[in-house]
Coordinates of N, CA, C and O in Angstrom, one line a residue:
X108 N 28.6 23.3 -2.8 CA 27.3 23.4 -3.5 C 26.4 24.4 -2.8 O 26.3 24.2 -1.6
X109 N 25.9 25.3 -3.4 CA 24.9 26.3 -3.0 C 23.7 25.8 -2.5 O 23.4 24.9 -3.2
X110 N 22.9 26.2 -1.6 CA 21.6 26.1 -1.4 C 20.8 25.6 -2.4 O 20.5 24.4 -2.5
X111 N 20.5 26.8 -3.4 CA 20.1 27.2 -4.8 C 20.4 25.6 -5.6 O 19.5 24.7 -5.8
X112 N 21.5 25.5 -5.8 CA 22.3 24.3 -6.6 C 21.5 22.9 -6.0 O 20.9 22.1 -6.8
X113 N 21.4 22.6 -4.6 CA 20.8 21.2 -4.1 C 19.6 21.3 -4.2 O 19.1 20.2 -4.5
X114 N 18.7 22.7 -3.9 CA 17.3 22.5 -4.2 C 16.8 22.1 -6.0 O 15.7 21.6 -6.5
X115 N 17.9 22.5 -6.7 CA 17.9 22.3 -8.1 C 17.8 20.9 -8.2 O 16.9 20.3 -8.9
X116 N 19.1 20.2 -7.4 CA 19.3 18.8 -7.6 C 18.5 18.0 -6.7 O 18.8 16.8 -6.7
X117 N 17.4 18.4 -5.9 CA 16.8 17.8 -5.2 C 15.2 17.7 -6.1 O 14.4 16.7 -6.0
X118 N 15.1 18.9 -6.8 CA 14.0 18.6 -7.5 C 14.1 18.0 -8.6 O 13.0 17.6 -9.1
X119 N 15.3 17.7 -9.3 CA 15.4 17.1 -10.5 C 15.1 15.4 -9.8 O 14.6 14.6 -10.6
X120 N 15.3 14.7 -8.3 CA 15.5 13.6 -8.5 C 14.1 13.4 -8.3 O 13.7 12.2 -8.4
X121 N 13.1 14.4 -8.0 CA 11.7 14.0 -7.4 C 11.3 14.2 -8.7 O 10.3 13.4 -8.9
X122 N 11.4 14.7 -9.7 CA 11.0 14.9 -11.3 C 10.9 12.5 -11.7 O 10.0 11.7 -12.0
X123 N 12.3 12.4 -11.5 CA 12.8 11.2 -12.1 C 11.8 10.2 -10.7 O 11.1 9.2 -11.0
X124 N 11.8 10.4 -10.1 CA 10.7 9.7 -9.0 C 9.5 9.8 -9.6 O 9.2 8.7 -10.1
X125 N 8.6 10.6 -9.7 CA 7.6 10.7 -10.4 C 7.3 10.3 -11.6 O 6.2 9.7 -11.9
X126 N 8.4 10.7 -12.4 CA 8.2 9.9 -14.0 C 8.3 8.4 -13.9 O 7.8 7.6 -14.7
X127 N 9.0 7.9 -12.8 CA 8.7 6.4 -12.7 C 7.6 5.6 -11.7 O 7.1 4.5 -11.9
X128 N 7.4 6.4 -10.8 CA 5.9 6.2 -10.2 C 4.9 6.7 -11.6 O 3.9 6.0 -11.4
X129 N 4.7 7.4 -12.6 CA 4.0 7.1 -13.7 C 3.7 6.0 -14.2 O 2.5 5.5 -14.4
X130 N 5.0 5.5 -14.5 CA 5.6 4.6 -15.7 C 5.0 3.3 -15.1 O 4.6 2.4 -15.8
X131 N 4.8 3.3 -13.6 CA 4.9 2.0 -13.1 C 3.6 2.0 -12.7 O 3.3 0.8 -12.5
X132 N 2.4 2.7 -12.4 CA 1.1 3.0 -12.5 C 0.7 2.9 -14.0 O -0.4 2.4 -14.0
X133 N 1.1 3.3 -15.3 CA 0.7 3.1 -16.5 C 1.4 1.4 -16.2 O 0.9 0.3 -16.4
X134 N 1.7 1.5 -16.2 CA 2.2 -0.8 -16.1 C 1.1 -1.2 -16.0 O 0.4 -1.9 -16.8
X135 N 0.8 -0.8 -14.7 CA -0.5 -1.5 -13.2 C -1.6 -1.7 -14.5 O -1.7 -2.8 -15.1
X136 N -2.3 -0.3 -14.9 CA -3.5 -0.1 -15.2 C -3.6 -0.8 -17.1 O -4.5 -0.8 -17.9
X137 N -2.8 -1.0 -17.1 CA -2.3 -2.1 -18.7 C -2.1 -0.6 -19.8 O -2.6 -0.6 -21.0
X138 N -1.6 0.1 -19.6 CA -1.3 1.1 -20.3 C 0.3 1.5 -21.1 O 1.3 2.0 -20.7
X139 N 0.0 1.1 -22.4 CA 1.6 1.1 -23.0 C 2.1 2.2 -22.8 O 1.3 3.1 -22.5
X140 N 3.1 2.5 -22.8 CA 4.5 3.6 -22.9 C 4.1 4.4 -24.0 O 4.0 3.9 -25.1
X141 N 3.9 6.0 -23.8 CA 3.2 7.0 -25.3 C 4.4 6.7 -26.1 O 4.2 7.2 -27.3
X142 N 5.6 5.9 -26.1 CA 6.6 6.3 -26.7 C 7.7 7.1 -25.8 O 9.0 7.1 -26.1
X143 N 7.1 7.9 -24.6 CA 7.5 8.4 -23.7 C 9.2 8.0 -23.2 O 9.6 7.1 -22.4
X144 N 9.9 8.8 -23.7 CA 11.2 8.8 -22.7 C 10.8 8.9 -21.3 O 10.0 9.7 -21.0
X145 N 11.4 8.0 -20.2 CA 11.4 8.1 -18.7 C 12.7 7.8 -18.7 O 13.3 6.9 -19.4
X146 N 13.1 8.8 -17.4 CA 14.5 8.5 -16.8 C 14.6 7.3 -16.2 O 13.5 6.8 -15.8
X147 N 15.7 6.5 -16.2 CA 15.3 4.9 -15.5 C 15.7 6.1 -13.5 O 16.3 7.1 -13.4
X148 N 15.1 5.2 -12.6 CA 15.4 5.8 -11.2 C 15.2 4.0 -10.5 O 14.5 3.0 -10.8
X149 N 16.1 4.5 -9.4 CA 16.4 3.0 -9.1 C 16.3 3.7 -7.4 O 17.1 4.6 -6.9
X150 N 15.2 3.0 -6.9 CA 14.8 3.5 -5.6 C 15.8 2.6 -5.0 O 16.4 1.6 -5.5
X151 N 16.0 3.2 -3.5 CA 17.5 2.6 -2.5 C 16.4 1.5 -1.3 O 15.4 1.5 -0.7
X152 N 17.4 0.9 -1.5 CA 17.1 -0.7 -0.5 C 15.3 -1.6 -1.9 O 14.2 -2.2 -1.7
X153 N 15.6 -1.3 -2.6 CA 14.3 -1.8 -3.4 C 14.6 -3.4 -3.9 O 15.3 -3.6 -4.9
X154 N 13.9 -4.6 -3.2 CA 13.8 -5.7 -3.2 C 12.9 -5.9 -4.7 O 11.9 -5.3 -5.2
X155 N 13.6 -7.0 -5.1 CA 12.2 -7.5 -6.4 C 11.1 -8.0 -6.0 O 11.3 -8.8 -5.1
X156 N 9.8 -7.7 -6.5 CA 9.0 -8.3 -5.4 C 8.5 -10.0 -6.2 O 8.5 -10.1 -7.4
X157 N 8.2 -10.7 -5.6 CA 8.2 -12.5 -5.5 C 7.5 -12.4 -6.4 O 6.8 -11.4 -6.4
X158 N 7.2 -13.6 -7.5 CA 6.4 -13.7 -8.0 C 5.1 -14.1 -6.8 O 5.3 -14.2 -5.6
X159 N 3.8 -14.1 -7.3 CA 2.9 -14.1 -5.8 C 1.8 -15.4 -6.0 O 1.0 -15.6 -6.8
X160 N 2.1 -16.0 -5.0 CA 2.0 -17.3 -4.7 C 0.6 -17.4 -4.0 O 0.0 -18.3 -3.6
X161 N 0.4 -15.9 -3.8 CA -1.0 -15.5 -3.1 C -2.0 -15.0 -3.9 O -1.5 -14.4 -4.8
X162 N -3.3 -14.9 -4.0 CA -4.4 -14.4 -4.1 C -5.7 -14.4 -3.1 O -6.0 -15.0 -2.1
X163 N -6.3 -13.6 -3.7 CA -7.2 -13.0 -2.5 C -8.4 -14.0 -3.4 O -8.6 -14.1 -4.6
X164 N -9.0 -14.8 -2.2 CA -10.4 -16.2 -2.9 C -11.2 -16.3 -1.7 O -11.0 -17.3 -1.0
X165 N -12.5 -15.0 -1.5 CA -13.3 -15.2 -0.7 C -12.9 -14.1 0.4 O -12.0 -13.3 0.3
X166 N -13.9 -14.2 1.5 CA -13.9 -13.5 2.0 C -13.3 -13.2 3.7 O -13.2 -14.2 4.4
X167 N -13.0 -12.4 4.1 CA -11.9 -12.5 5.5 C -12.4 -12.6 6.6 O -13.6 -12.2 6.6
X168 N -12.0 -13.1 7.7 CA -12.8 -13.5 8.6 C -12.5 -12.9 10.1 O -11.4 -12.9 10.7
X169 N -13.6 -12.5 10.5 CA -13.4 -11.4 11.6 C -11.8 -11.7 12.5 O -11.4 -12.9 12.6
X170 N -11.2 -10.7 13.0 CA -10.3 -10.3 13.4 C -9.2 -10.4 12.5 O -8.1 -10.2 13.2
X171 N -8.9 -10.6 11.3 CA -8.2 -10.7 10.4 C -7.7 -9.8 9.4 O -8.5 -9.7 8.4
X172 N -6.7 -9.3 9.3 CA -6.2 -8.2 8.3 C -5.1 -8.2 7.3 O -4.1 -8.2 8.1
X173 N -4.7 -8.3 6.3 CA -4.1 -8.3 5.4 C -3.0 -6.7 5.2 O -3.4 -5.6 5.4
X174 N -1.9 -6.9 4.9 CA -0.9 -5.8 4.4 C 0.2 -6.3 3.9 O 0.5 -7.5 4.0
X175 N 0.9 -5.4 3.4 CA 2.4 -5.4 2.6 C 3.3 -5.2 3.3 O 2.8 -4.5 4.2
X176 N 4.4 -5.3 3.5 CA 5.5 -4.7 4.0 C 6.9 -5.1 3.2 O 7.3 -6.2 3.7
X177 N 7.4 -4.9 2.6 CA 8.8 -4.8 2.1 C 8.5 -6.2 1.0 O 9.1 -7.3 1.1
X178 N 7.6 -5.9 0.3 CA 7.2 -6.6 -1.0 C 6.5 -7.9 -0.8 O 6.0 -8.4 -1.7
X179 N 6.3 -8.6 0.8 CA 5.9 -9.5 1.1 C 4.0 -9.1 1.6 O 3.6 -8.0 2.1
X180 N 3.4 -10.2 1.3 CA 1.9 -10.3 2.0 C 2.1 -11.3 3.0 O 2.6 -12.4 3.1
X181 N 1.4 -10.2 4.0 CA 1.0 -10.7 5.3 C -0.5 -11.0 5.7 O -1.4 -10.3 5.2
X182 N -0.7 -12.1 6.5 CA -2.0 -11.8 7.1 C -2.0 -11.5 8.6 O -0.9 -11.3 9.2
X183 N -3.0 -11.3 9.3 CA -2.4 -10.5 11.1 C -3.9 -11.5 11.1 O -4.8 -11.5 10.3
X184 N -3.7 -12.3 12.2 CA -4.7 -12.8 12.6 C -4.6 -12.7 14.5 O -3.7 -12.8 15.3
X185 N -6.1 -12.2 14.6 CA -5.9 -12.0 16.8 C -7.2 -12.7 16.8 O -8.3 -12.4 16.3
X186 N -6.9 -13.7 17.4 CA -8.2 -14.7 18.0 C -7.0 -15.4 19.7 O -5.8 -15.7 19.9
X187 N -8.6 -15.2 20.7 CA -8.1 -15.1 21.8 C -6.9 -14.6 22.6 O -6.3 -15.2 23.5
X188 N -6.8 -13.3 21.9 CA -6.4 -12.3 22.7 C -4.8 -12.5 22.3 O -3.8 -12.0 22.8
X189 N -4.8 -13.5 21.2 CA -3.0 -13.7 21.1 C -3.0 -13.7 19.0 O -3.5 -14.4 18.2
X190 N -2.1 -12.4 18.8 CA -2.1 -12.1 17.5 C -0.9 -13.0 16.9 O 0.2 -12.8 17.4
X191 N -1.1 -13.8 15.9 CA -0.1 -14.6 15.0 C -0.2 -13.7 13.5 O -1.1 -13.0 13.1
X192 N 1.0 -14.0 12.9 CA 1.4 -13.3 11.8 C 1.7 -14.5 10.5 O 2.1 -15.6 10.9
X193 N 1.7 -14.3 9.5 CA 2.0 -15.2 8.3 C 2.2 -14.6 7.6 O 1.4 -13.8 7.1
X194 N 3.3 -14.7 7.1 CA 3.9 -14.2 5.8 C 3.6 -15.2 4.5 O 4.0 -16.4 4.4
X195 N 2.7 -14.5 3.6 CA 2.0 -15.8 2.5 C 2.8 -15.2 1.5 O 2.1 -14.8 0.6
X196 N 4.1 -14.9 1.2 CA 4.5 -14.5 0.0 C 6.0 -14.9 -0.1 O 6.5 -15.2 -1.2
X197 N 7.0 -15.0 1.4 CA 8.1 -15.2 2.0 C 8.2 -15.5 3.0 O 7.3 -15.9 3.7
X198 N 9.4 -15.4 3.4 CA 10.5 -15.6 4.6 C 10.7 -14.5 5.3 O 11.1 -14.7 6.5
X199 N 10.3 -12.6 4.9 CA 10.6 -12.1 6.0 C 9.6 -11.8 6.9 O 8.4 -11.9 6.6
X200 N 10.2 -11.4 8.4 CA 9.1 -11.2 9.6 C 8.6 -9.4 9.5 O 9.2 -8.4 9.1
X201 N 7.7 -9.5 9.8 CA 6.8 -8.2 9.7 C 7.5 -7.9 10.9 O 7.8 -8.7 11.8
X202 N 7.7 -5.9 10.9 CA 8.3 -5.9 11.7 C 7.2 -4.4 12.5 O 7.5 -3.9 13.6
X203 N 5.8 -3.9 11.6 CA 5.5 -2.8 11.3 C 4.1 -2.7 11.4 O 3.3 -2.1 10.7
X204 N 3.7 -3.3 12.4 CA 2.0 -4.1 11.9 C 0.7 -3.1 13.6 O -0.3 -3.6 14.0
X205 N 1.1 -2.0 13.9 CA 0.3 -1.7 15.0 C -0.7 -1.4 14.5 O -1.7 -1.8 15.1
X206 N -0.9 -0.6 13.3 CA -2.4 -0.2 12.8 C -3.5 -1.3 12.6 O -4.7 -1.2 12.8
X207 N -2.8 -2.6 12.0 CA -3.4 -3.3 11.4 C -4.1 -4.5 12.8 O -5.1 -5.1 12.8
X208 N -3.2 -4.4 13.9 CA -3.5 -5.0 15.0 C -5.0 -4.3 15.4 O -5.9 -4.9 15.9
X209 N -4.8 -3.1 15.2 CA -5.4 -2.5 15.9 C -7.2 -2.3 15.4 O -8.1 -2.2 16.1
X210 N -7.1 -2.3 13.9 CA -8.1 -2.8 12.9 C -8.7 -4.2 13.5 O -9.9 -4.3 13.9
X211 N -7.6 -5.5 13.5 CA -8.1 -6.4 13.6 C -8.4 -7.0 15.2 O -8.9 -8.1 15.5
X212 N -8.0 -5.7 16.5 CA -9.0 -6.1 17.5 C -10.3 -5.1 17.4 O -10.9 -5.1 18.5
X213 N -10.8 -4.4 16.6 CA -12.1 -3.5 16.6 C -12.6 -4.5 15.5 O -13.7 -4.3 15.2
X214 N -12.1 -5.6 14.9 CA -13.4 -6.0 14.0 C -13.7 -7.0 14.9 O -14.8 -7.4 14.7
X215 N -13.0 -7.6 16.2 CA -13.4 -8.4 16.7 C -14.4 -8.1 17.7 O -15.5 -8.6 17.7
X216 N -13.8 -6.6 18.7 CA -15.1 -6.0 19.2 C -16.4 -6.2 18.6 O -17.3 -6.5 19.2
X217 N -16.3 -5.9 17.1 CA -17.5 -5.4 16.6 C -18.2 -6.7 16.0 O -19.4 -6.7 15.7
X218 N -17.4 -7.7 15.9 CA -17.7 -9.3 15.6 C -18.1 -8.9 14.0 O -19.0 -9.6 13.5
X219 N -17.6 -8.2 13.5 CA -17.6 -8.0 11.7 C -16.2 -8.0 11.2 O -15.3 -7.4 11.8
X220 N -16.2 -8.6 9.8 CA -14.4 -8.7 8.8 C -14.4 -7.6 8.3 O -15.3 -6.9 7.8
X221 N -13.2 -7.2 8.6 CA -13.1 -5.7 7.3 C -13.6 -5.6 6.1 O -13.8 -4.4 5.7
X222 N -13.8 -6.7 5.3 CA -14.5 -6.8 4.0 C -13.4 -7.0 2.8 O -12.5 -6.2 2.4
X223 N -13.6 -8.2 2.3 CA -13.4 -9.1 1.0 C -12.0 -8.4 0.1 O -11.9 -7.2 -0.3
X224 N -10.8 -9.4 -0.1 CA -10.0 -8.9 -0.3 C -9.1 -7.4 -0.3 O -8.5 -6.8 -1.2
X225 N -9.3 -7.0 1.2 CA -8.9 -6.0 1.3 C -7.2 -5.3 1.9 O -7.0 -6.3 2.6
X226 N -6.6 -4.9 2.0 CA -5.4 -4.3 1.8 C -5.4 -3.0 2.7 O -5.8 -1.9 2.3
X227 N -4.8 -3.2 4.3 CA -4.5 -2.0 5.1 C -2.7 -1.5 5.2 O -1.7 -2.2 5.4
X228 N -2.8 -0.3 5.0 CA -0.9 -0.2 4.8 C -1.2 0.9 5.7 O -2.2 1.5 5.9
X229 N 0.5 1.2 6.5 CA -0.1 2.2 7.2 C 1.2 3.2 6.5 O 1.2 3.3 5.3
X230 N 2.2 3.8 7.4 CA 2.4 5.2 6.7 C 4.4 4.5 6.0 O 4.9 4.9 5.0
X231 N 4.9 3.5 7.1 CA 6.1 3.1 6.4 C 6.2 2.0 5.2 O 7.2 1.8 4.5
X232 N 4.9 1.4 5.1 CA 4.1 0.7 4.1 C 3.9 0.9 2.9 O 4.1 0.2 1.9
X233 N 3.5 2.1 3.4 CA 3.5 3.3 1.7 C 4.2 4.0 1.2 O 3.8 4.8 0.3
X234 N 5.8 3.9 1.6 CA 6.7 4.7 1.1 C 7.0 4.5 -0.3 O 7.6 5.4 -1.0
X235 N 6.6 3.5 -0.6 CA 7.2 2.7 -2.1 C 5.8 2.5 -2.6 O 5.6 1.3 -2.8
X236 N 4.9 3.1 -2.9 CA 3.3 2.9 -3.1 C 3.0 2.3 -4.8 O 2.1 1.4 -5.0
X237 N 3.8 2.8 -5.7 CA 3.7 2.2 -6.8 C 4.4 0.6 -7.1 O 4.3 -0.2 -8.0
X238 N 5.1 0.6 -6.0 CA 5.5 -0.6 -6.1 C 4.3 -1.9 -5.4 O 3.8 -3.0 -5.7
X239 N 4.1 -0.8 -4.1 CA 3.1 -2.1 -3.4 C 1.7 -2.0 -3.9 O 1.0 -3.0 -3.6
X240 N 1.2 -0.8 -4.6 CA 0.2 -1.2 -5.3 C 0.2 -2.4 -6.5 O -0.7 -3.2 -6.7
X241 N 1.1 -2.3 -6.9 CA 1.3 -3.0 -8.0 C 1.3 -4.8 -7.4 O 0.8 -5.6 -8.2
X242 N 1.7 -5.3 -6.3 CA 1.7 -6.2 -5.4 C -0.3 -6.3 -5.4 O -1.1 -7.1 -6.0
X243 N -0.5 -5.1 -4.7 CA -1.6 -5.3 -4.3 C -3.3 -5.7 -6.1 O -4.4 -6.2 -6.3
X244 N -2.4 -5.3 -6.6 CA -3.1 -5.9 -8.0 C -3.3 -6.9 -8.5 O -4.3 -7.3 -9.0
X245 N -1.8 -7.7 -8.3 CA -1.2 -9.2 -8.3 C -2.2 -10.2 -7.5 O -2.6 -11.2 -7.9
X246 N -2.4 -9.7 -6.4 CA -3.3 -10.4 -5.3 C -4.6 -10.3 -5.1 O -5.1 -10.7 -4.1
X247 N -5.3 -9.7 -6.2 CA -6.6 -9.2 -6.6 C -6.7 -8.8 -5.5 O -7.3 -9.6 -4.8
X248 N -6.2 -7.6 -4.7 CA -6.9 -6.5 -4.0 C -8.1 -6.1 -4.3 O -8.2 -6.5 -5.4
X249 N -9.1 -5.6 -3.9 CA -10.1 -4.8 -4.3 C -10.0 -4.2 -3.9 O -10.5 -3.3 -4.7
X250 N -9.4 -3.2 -2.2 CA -9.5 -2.4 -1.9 C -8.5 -2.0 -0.7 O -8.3 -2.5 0.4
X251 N -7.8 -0.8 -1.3 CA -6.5 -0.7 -0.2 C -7.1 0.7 0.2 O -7.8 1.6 -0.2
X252 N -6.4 0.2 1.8 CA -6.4 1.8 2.8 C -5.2 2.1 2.7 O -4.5 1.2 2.5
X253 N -4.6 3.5 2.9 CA -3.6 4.2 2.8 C -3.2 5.4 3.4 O -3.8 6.4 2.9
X254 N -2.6 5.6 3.9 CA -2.3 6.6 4.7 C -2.6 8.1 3.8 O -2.3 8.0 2.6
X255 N -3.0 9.3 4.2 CA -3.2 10.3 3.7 C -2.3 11.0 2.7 O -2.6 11.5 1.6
X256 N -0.9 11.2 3.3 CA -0.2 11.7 3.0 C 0.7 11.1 1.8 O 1.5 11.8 1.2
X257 N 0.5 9.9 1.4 CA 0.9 8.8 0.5 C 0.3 9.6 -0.7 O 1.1 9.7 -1.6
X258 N -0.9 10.2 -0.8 CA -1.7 10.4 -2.1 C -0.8 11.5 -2.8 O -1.1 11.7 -4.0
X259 N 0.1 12.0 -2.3 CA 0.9 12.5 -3.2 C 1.9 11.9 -4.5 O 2.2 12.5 -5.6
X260 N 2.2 10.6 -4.0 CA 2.6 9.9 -4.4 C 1.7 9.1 -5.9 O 2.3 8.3 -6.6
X261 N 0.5 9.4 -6.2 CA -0.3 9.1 -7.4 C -0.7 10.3 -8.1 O -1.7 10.4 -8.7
X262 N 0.2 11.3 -7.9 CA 0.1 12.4 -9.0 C 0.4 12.4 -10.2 O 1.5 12.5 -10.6
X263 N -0.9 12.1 -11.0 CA -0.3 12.0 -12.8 C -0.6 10.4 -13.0 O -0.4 9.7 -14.0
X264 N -1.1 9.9 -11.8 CA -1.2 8.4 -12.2 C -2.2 8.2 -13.0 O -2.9 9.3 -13.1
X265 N -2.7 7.3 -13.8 CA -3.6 6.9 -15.2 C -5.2 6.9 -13.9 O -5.2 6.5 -12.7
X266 N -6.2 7.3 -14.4 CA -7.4 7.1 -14.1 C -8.1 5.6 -13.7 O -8.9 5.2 -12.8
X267 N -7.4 5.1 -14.6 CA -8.0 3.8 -14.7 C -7.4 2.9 -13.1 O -8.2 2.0 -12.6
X268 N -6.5 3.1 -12.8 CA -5.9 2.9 -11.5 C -7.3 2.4 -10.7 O -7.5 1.3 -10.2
X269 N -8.2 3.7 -10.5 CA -8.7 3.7 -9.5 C -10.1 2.5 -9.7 O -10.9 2.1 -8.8
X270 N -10.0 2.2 -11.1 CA -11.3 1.2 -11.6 C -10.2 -0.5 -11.5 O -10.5 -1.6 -11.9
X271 N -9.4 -0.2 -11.1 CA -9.0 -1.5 -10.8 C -9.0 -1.6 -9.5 O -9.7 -2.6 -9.2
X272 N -8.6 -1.1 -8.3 CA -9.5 -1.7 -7.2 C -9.2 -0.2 -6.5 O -8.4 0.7 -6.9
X273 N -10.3 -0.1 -5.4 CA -10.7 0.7 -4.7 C -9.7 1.5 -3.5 O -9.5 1.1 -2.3
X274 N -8.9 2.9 -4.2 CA -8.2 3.4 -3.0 C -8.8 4.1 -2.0 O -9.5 4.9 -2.5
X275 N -8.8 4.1 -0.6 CA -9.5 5.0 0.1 C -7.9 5.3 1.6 O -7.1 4.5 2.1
X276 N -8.0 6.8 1.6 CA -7.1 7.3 2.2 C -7.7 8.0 3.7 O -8.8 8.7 3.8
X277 N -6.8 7.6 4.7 CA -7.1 7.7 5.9 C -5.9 8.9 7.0 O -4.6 8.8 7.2
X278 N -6.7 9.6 7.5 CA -5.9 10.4 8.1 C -5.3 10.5 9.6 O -4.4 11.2 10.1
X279 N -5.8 9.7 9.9 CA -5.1 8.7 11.4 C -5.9 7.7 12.0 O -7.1 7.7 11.6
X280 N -5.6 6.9 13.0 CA -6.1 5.7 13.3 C -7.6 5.7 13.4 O -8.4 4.9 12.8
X281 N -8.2 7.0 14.5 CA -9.9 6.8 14.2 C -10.1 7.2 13.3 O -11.3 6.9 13.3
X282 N -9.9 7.9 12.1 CA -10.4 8.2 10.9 C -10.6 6.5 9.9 O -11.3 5.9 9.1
X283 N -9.4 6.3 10.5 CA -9.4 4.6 9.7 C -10.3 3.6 9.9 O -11.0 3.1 9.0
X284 N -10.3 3.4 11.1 CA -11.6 2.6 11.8 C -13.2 3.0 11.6 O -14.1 2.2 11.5
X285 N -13.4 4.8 11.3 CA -14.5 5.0 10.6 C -14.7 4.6 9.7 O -15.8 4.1 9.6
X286 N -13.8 4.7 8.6 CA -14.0 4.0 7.0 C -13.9 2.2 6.9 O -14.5 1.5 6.2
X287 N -13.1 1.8 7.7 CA -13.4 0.2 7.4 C -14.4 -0.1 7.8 O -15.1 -0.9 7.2
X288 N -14.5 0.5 8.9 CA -16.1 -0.4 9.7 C -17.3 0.9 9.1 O -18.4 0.9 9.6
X289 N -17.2 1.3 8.7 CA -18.2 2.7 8.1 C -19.2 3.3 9.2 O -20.4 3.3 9.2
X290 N -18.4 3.7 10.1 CA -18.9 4.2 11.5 C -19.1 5.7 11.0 O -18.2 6.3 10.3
X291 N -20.5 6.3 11.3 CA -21.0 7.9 11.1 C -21.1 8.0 9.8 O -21.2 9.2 9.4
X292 N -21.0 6.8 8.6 CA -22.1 7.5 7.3 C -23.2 7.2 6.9 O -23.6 7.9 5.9

């Protein structure tokens, strides 16, 4: 196969990626199907995600951070100086959680919660974004952080997306810590 020939076949499968990262953002935001043919695409290692036994009811409490990881909700809790993990959705163990540690010892510094049903993912978190947003919906998110480079990945997504809860994209660890804790605005 030619160069030419794989970049052909390489962009047809990001075409069928994207029409289903559509399809599945028009789901999210309650948006029927135009009638629209979509290719079906069946992402690799892709778990069903649990029905969700969790929701978000009130508000979080300093040192405490919430994320996804491989379809499951976690919480990261560090109180005296020793971080425990809970998986509120399953059985598997987080295996991916330094950003979010790292969130939840600066809210302790700072003796403030990140703020009310909120949702930090960091960059292997987001690989599957239409799927974990779609989690994060389920769980009345209000407000997910996301790695920068992820925003590619909501190209062509429905508007209304963004009136269902709050995305804000972060371009590495202190840029992150600026926007949760709203340091310099």
């Amino acid at each position: 196969m030619s160069e030419l020939s794989e970049l052909i076949e390489i962009n047809r499968n990001i075409e069928r990626q994207n029409d289903e990262i559509i399809r599945l953002l028009k789901k999210i935001a309650g948006e029927e199907n135009d009638g629209e043919m979509t290719i079906p695409y069946v992402a690799p290692k892709q778990n069903a995600p649990p029905e969700m036994s969790f929701a978000f009811s009130g508000e979080s409490d300093v040192g405490e951070v919430y994320f996804i990881e491989e379809n499951d909700v976690f919480r990261l809790t560090v109180k005296n100086n020793e971080t425990s993990i809970d998986n509120l959705t399953g059985s598997h163990d987080a295996c991916n959680f330094a950003e979010q540690e790292m969130i939840a010892n600066e809210s302790i510094a700072l003796n403030e919660p990140i703020g009310p049903a909120t949702v930090i993912l960091n960059t292997e978190q987001s690989m599957e974004l239409p799927e974990t947003l779609k989690i994060c919906y389920e769980i009345r998110a209000k407000k997910v952080y996301i790695p920068w480079y992820s925003m590619t990945q909501l190209v062509g997504a429905p508007d209304t997306l963004m009136t269902l809860m709050k995305l804000d994209f972060y371009k590495n660890d202190e840029h992150l810590i600026e926007k949760v804790f709203k340091k310099g605005d």
